[in-house]
XYZ file of C-alpha atoms in Angstrom:
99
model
C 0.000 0.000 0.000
C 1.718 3.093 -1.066
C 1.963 5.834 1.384
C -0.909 8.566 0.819
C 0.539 12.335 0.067
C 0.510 14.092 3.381
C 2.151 11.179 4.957
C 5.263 11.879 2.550
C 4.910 15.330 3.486
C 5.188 14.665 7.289
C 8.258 12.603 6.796
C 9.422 15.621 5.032
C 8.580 17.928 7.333
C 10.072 15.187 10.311
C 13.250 15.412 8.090
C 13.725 19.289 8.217
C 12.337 19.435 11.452
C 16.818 19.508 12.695
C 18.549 22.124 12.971
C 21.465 20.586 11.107
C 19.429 19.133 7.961
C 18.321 23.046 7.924
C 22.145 23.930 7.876
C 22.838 21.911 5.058
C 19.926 23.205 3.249
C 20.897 26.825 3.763
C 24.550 25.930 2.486
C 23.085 23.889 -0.695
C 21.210 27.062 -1.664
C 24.031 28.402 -3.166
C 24.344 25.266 -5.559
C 26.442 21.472 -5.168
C 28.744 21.558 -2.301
C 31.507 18.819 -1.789
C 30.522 17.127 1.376
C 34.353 18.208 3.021
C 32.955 22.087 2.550
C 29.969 21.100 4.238
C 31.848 19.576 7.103
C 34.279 22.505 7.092
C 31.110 24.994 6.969
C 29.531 23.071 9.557
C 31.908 22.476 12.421
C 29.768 23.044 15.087
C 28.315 19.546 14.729
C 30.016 16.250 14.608
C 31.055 14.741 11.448
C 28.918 11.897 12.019
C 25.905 13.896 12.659
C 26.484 15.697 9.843
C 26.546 12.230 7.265
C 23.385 11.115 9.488
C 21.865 14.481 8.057
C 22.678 14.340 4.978
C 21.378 10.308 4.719
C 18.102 11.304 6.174
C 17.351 14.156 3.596
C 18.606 12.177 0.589
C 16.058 9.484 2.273
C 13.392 11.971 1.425
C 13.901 13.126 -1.784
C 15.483 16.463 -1.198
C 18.519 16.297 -1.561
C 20.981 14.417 -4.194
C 24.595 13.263 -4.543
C 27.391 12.829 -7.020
C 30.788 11.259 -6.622
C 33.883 12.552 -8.290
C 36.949 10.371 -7.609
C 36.848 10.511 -3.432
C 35.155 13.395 -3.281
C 30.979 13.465 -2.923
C 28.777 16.493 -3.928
C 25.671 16.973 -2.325
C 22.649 19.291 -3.980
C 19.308 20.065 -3.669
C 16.984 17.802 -5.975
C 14.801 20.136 -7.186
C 15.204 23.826 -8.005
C 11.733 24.816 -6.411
C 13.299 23.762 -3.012
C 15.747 26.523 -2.944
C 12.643 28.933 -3.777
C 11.047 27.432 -1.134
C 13.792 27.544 1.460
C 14.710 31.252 0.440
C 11.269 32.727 0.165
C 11.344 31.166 4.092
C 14.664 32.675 5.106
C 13.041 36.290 3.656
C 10.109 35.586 5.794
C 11.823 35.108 8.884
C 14.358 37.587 8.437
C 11.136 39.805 8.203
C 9.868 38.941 11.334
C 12.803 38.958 13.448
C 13.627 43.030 12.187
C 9.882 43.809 13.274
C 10.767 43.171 16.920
């Protein structure tokens, strides 16, 4: 039985809802990123947390990968995503100057 649509969407929404998946997003904004940037850009959090993130939203369809040599390159799967996230960022950004 295939999952109805707003159960996908939770387990989106259960995906982002981590402040480090919402880090990578934010860096992957800007375009493919080779996972050592993102671990270098992200150094607050543990390198292993960081690969759990980054399993967990490829798991759900947002995000993508490509491997170079030894290298891996992480992106966002579809363009509207980075509308999305940035038409989110505005909003927030927003709010926060109208306090």
């Amino acid at each position: 039985m295939d999952k109805n649509l707003n159960d996908k969407k939770a387990e989106i929404f259960k995906a982002l809802a981590n402040p480090v998946r919402l880090d990578v997003i934010d860096l992957l904004l800007d375009g493919e990123i080779c996972v050592c940037k993102i671990q270098e850009k992200l150094q607050k959090y543990q390198q292993a947390h960081i690969s759990k993130s980054l399993q967990k939203l490829k798991a759900v369809g947002l995000i993508q990968d490509r491997r170079d040599g030894m290298n891996v390159y992480y992106s966002l799967k579809i363009s509207c995503m980075g509308e999305f996230f940035t038409c989110l960022n505005k909003i927030l950004n927003n709010k926060q100057k109208e306090h």
